PDB file of C-alpha atoms in Angstrom:
ATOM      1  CA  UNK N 101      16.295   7.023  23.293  1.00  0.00           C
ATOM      2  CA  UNK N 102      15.919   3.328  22.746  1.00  0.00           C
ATOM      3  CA  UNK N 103      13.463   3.279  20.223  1.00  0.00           C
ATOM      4  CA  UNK N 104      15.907   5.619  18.066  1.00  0.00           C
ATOM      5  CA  UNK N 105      18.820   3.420  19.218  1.00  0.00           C
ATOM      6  CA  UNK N 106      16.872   0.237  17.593  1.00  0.00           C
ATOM      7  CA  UNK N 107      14.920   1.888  14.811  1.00  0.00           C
ATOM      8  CA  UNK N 108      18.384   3.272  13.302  1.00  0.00           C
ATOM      9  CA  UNK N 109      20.829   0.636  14.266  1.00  0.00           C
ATOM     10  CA  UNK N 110      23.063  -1.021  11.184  1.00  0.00           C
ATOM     11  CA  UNK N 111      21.615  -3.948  11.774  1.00  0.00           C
ATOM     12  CA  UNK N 112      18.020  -2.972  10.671  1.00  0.00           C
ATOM     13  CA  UNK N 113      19.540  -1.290   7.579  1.00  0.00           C
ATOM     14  CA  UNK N 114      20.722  -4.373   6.465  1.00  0.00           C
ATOM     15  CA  UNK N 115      17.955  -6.051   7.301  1.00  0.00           C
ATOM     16  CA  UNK N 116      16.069  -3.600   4.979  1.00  0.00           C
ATOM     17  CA  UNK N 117      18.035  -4.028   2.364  1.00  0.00           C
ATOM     18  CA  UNK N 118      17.462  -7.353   2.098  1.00  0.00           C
ATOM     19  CA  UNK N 119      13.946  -8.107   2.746  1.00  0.00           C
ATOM     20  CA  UNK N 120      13.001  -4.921   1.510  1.00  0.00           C
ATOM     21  CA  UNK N 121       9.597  -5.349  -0.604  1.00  0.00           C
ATOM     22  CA  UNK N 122       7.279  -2.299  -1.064  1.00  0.00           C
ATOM     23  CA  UNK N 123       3.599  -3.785  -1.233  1.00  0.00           C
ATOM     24  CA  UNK N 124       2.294  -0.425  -0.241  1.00  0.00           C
ATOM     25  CA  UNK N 125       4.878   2.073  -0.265  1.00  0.00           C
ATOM     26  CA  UNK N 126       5.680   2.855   3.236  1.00  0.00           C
ATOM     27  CA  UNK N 127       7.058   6.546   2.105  1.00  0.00           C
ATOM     28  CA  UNK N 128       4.254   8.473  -0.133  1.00  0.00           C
ATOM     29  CA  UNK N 129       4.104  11.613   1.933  1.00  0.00           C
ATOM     30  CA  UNK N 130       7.053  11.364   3.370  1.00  0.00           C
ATOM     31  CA  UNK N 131      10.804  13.202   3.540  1.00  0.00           C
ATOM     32  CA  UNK N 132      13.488  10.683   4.182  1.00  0.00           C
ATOM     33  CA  UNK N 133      17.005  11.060   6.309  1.00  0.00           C
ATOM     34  CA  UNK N 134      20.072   9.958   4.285  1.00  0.00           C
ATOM     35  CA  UNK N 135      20.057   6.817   5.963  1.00  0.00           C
ATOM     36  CA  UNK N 136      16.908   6.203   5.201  1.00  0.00           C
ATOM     37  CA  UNK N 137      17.144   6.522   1.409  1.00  0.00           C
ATOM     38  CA  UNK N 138      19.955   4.135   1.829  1.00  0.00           C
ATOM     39  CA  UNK N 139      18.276   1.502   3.344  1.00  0.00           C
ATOM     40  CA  UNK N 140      15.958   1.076   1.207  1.00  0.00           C
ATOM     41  CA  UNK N 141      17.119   2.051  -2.559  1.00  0.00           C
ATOM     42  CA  UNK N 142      14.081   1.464  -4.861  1.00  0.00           C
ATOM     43  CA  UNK N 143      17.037   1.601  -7.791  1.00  0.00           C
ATOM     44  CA  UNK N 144      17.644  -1.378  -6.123  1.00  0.00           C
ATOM     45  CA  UNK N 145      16.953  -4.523  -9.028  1.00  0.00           C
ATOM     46  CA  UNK N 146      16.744  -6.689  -6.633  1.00  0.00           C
ATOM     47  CA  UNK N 147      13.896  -5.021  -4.813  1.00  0.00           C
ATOM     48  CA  UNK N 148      12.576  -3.877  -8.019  1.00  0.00           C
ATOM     49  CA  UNK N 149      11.692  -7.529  -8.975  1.00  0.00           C
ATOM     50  CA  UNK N 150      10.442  -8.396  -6.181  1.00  0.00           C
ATOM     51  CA  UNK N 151       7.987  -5.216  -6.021  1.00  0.00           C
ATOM     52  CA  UNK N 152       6.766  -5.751  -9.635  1.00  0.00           C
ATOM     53  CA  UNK N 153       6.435  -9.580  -8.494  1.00  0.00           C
ATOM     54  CA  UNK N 154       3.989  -8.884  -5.888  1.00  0.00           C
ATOM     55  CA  UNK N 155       1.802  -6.074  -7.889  1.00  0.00           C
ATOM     56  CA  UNK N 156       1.219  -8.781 -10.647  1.00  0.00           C
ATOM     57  CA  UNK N 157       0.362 -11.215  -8.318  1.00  0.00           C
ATOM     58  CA  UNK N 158      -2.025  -8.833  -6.310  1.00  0.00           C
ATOM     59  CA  UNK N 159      -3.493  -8.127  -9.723  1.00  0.00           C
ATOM     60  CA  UNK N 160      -3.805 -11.479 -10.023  1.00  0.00           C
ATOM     61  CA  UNK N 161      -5.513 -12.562  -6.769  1.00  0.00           C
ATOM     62  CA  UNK N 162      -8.076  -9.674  -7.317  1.00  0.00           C
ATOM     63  CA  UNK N 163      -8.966 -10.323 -10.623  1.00  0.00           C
ATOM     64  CA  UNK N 164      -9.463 -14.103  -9.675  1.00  0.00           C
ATOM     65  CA  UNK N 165     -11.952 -12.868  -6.870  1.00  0.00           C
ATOM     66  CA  UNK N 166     -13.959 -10.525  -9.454  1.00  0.00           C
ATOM     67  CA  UNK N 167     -14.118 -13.223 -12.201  1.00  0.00           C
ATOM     68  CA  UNK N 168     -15.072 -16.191  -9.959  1.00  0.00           C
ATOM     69  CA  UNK N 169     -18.157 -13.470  -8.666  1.00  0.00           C
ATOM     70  CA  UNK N 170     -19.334 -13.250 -11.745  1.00  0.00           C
ATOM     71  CA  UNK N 171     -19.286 -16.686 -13.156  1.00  0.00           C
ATOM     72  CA  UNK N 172     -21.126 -17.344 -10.047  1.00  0.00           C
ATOM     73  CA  UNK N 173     -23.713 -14.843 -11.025  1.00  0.00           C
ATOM     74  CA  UNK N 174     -24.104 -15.842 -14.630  1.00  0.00           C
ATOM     75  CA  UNK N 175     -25.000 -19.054 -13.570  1.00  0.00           C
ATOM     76  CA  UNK N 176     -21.601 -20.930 -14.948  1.00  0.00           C
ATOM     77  CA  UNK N 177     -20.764 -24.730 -13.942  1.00  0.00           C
ATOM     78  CA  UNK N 178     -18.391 -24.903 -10.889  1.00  0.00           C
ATOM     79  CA  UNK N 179     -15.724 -26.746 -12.738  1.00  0.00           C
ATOM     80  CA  UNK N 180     -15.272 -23.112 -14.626  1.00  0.00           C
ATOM     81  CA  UNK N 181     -15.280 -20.799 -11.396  1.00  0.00           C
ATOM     82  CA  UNK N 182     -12.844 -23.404  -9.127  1.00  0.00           C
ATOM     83  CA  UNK N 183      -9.823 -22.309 -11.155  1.00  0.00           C
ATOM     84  CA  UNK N 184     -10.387 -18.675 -10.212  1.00  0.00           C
ATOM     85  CA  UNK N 185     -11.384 -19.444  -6.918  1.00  0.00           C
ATOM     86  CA  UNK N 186      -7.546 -22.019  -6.210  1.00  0.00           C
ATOM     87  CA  UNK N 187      -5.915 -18.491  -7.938  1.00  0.00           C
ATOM     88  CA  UNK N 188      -7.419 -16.152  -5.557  1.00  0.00           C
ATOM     89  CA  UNK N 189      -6.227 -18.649  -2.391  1.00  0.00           C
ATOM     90  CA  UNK N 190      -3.040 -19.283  -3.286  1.00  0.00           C
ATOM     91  CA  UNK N 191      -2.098 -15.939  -4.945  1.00  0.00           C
ATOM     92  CA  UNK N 192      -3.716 -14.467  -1.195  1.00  0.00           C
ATOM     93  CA  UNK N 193      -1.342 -17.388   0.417  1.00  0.00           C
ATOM     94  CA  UNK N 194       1.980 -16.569  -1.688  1.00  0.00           C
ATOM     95  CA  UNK N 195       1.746 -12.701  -1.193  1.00  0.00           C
ATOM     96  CA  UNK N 196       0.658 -13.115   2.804  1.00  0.00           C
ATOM     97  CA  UNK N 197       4.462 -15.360   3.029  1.00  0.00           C
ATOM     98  CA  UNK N 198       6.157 -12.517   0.498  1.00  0.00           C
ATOM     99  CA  UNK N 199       4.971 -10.213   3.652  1.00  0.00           C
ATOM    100  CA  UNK N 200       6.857 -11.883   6.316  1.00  0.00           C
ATOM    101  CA  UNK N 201       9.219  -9.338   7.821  1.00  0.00           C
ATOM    102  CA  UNK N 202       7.978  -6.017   6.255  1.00  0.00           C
ATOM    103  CA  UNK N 203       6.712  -4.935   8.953  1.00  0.00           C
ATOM    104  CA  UNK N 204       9.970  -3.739   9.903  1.00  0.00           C
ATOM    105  CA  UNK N 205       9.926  -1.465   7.245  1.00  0.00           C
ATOM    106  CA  UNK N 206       6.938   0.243   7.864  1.00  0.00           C
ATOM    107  CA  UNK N 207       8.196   0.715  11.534  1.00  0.00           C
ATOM    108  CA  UNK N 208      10.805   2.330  10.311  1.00  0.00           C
ATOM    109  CA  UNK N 209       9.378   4.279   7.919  1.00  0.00           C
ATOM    110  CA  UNK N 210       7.405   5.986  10.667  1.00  0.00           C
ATOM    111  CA  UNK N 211      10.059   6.470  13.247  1.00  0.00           C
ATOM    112  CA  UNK N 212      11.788   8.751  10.174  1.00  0.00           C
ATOM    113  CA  UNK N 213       8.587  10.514   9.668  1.00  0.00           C
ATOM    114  CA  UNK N 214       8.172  11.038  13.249  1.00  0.00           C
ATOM    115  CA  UNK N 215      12.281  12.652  13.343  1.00  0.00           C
ATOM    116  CA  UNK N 216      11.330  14.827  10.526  1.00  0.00           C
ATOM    117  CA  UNK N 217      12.054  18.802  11.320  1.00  0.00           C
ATOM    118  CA  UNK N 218      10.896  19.739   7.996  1.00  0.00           C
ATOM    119  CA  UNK N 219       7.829  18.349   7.061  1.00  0.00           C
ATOM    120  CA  UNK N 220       4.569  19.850   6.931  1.00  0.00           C
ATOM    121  CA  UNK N 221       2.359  19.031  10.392  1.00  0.00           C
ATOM    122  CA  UNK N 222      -0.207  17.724   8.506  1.00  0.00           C
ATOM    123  CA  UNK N 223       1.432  15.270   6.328  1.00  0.00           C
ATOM    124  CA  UNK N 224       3.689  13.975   9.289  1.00  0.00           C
ATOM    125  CA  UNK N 225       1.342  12.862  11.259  1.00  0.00           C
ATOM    126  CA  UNK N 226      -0.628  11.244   8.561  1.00  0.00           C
ATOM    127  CA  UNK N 227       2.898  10.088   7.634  1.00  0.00           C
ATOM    128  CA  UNK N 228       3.227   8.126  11.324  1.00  0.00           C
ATOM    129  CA  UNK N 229      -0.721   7.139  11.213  1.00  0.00           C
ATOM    130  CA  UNK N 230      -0.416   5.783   7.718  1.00  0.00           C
ATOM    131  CA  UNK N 231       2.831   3.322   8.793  1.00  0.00           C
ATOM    132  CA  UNK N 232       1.911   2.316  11.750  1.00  0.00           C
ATOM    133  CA  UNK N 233      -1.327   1.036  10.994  1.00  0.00           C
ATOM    134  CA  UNK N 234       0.585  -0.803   8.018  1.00  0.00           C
ATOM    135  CA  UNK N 235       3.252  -2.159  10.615  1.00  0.00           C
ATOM    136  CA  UNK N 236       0.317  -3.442  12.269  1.00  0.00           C
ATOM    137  CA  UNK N 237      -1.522  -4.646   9.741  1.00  0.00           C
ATOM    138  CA  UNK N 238       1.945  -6.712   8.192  1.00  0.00           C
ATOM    139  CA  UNK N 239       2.453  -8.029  11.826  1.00  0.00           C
ATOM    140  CA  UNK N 240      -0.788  -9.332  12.604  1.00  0.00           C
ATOM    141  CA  UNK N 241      -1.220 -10.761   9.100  1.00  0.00           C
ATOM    142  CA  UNK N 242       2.467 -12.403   9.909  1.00  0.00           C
ATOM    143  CA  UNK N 243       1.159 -13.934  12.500  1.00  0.00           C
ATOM    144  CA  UNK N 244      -1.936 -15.537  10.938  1.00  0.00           C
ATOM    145  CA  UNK N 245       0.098 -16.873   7.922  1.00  0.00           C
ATOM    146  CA  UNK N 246       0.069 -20.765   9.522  1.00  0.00           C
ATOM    147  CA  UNK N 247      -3.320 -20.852   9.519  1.00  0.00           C
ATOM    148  CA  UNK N 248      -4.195 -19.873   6.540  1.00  0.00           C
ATOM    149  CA  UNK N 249      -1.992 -22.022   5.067  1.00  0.00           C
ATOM    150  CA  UNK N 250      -3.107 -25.143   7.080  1.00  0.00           C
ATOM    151  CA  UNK N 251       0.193 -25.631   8.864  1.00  0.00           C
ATOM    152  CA  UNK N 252      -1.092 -24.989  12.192  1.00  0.00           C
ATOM    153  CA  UNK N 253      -4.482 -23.965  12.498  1.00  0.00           C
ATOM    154  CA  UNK N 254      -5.159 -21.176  15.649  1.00  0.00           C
ATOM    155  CA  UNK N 255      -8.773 -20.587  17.393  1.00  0.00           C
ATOM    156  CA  UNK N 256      -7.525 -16.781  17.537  1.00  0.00           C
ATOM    157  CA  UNK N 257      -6.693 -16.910  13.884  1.00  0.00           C
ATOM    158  CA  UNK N 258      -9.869 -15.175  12.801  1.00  0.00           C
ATOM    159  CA  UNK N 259      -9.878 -12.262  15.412  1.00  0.00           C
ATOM    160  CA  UNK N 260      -6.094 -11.830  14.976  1.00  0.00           C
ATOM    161  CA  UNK N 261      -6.948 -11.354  10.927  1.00  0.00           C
ATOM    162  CA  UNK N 262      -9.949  -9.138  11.489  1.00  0.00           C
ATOM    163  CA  UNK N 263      -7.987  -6.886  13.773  1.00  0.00           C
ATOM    164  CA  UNK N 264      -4.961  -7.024  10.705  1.00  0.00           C
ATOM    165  CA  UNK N 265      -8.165  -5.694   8.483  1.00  0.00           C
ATOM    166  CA  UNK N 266      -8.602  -2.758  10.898  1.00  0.00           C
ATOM    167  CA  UNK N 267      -5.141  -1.783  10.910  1.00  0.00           C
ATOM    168  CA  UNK N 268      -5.204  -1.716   7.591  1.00  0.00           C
ATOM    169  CA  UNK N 269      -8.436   0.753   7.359  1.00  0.00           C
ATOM    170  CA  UNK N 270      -6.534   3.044   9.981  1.00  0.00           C
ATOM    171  CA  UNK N 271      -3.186   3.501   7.389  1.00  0.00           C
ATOM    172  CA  UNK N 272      -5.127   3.795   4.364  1.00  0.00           C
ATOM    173  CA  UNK N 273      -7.746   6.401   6.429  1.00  0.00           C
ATOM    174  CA  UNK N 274      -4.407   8.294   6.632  1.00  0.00           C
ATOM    175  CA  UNK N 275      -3.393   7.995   3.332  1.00  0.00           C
ATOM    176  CA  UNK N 276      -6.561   9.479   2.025  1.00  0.00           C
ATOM    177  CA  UNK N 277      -6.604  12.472   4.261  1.00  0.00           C
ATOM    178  CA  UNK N 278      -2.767  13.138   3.279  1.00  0.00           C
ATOM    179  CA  UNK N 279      -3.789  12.980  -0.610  1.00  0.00           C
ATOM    180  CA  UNK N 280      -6.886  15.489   0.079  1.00  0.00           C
ATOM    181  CA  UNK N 281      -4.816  17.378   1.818  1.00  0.00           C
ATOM    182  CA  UNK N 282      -1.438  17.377  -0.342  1.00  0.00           C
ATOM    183  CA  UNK N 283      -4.372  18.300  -3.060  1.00  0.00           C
ATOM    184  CA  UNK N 284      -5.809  20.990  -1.146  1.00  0.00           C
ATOM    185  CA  UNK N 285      -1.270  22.594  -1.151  1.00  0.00           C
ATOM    186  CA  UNK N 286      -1.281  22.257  -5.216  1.00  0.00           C
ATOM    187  CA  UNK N 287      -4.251  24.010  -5.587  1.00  0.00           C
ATOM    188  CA  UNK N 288      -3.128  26.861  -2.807  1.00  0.00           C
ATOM    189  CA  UNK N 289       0.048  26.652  -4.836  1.00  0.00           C
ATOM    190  CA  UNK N 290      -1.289  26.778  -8.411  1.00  0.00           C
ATOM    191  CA  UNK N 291      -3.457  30.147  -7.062  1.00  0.00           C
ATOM    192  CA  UNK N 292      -0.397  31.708  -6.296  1.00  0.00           C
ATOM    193  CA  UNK N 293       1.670  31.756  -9.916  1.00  0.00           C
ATOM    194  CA  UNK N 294       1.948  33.851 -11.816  1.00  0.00           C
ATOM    195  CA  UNK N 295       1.805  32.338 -15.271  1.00  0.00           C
ATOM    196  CA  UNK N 296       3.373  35.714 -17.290  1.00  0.00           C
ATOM    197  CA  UNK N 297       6.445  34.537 -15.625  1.00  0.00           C
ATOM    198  CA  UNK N 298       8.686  31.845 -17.417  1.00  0.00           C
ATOM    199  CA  UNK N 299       9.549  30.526 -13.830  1.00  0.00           C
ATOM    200  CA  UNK N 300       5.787  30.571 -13.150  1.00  0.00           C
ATOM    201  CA  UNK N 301       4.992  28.227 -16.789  1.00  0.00           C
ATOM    202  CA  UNK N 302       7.791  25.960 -15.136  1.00  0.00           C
ATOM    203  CA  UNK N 303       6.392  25.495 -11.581  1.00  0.00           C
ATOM    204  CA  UNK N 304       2.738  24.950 -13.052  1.00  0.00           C
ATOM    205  CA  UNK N 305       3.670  22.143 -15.333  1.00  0.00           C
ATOM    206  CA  UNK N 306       5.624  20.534 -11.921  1.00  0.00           C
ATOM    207  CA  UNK N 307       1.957  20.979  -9.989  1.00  0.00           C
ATOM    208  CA  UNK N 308       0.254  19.313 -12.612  1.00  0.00           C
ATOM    209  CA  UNK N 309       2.415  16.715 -12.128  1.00  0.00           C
ATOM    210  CA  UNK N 310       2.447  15.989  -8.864  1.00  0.00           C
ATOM    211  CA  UNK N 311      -1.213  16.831  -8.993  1.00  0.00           C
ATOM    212  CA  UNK N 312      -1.805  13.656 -11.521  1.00  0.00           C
ATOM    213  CA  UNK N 313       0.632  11.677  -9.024  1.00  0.00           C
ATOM    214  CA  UNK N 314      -1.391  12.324  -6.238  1.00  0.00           C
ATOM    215  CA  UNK N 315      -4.946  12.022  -7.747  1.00  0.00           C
ATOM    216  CA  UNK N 316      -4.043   8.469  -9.048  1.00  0.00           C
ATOM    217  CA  UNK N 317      -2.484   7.647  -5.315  1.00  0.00           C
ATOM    218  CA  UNK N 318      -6.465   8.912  -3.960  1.00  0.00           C
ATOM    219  CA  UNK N 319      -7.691   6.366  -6.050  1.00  0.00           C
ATOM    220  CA  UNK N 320      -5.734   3.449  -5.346  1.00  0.00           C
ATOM    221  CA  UNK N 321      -6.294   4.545  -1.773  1.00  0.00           C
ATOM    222  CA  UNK N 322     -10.071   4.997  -2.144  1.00  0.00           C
ATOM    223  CA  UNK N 323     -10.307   1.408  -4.367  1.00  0.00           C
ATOM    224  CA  UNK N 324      -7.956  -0.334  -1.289  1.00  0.00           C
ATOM    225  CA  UNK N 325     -10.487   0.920   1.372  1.00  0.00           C
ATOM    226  CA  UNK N 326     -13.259  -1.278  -0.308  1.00  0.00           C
ATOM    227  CA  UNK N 327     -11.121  -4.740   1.169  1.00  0.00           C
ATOM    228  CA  UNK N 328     -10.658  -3.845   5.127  1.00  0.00           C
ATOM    229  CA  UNK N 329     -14.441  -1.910   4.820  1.00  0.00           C
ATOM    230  CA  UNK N 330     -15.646  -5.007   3.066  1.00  0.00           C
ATOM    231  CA  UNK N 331     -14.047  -7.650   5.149  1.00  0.00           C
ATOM    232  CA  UNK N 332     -14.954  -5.967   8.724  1.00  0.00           C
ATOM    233  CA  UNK N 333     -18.779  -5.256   7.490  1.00  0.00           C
ATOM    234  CA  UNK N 334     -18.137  -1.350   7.532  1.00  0.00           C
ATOM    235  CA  UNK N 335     -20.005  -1.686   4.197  1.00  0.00           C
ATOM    236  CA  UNK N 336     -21.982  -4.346   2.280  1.00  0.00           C
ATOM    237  CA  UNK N 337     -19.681  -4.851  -0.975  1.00  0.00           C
ATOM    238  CA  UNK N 338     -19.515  -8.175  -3.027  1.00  0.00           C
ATOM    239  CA  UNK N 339     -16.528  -9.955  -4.020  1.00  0.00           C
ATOM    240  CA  UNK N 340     -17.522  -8.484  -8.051  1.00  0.00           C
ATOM    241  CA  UNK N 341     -17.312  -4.863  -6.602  1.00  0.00           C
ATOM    242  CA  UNK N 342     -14.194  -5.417  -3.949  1.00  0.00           C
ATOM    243  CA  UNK N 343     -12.299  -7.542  -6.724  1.00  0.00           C
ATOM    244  CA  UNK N 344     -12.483  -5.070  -9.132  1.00  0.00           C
ATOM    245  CA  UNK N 345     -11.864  -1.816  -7.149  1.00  0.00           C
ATOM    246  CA  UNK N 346      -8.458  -4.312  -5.687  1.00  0.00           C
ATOM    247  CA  UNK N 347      -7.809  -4.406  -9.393  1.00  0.00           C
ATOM    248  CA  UNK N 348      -7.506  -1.329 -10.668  1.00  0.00           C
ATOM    249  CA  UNK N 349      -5.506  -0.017  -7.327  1.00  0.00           C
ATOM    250  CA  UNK N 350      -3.196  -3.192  -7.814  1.00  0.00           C
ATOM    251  CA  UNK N 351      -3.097  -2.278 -11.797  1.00  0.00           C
ATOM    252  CA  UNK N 352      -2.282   1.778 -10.763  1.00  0.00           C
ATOM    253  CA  UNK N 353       0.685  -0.036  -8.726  1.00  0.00           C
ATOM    254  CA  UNK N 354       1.786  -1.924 -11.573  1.00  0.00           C
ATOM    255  CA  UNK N 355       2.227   1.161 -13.642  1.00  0.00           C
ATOM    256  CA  UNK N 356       3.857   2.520 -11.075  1.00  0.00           C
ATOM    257  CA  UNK N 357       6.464   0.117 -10.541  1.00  0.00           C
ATOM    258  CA  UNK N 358       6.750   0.098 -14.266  1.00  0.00           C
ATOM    259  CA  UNK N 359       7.621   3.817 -14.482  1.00  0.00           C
ATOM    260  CA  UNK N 360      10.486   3.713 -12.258  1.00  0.00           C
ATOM    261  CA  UNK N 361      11.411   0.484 -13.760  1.00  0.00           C
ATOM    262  CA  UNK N 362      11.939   2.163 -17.220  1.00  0.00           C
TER     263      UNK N 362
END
């Protein structure tokens, strides 16, 4: 086909290894090909940097947007909050540029899950959902990036940005379901041992693990739904509640990146 033709070409596996930044890692939940693991090596130092980069800015930017809220609220002199309110733009502004080109990525990412012969139903299609709706998300956020920077200001701008929000919602909608559901397996799995057996001790000390892995993915997930929700009026949520939920999921990242840092 042509879309497998394009999606696995040399070209975009190059292109992957070099632009390669993983704001919201485009393969939780999902079994890679060979190829794909070599496009995009998160062993990588290059990429590593990068990655780490972006979670401390994100931490940043959020933390910026709760602080500035509640300054505002306690009454404090606007000379105090306009720091954290310049940090929260141009953090936002800096991470929308370091996006440019990832949506490739994500396309990718769900053209593999979508090959898969081995993965569970479920989790493949929440697999395609979840990177898709980030592919569309990066590329209409892409496209709004003049704008928001003042370079050259669009009329569409805001609708272009509101349907990047929804995107956004859809993949992390996904997400969720996947981590509820991969929850659901470990506990279906954890039933089943038999902990008399040494191999059983073994395999139950793995499902806790993964188990902790996925229960601190659900709550990134959950604390990243508050921004799209937020921002397209699915919910009423303040810039105190949505900056600090964006903070801990940006600070559950950083730890992340850490671990396979170390």
């Amino acid at each position: 086909m042509v879309a497998d033709a394009l999606v696995y070409h040399p070209t975009v596996a190059h292109y992957l290894r070099y632009v390669a930044t993983t704001s919201m890692n485009p393969y939780a939940h999902c079994p890679f090909e060979h190829q794909a693991l070599e496009a995009i090596n998160v062993s990588n130092t290059n990429i590593k940097v990068t990655v780490g980069r972006d979670k401390i800015l994100r931490t940043l930017q959020y933390f910026s947007r709760f602080y500035a809220w509640y300054l505002f609220r306690t009454n404090a002199h606007t000379s105090a909050i306009a720091p954290f309110e310049a940090m929260k733009k141009q953090f936002g502004l800096s991470r929308k540029l370091m996006r440019v080109g990832k949506n490739v990525e994500h396309f990718k990412a769900a053209a593999t899950a979508a090959d898969s012969k081995t993965m569970d139903p479920v989790l493949k299609y929440c697999a395609v959902g979840r990177q898709l709706g980030y592919a569309a998300y990066l590329s209409l956020d892409m496209v709004t990036y003049f704008d928001a920077a003042g370079i050259h200001p669009t009329a569409s701008a805001k609708r272009l940005q509101r349907e990047a929000y929804r995107a956004w919602f859809t993949g992390l909608i996904f997400s969720t379901i996947a981590d509820i559901y991969t929850l659901y397996q470990l506990r279906q799995r954890s039933q089943a041992i038999n902990m008399k057996e040494g191999e059983g001790v073994v395999e139950s000390k793995k499902i806790e693990r993964e188990r902790g892995a996925t229960n601190l993915q659900l709550i990134s997930d959950l604390c990243d739904l508050t921004v799209p929700s937020s921002a397209l009026g699915y919910v009423n949520l303040d810039d105190g509640i949505v900056g600090l939920a964006g903070t801990v999921s940006s600070l559950i990242s950083v730890w992340g990146v850490w671990k396979k840092t170390a």
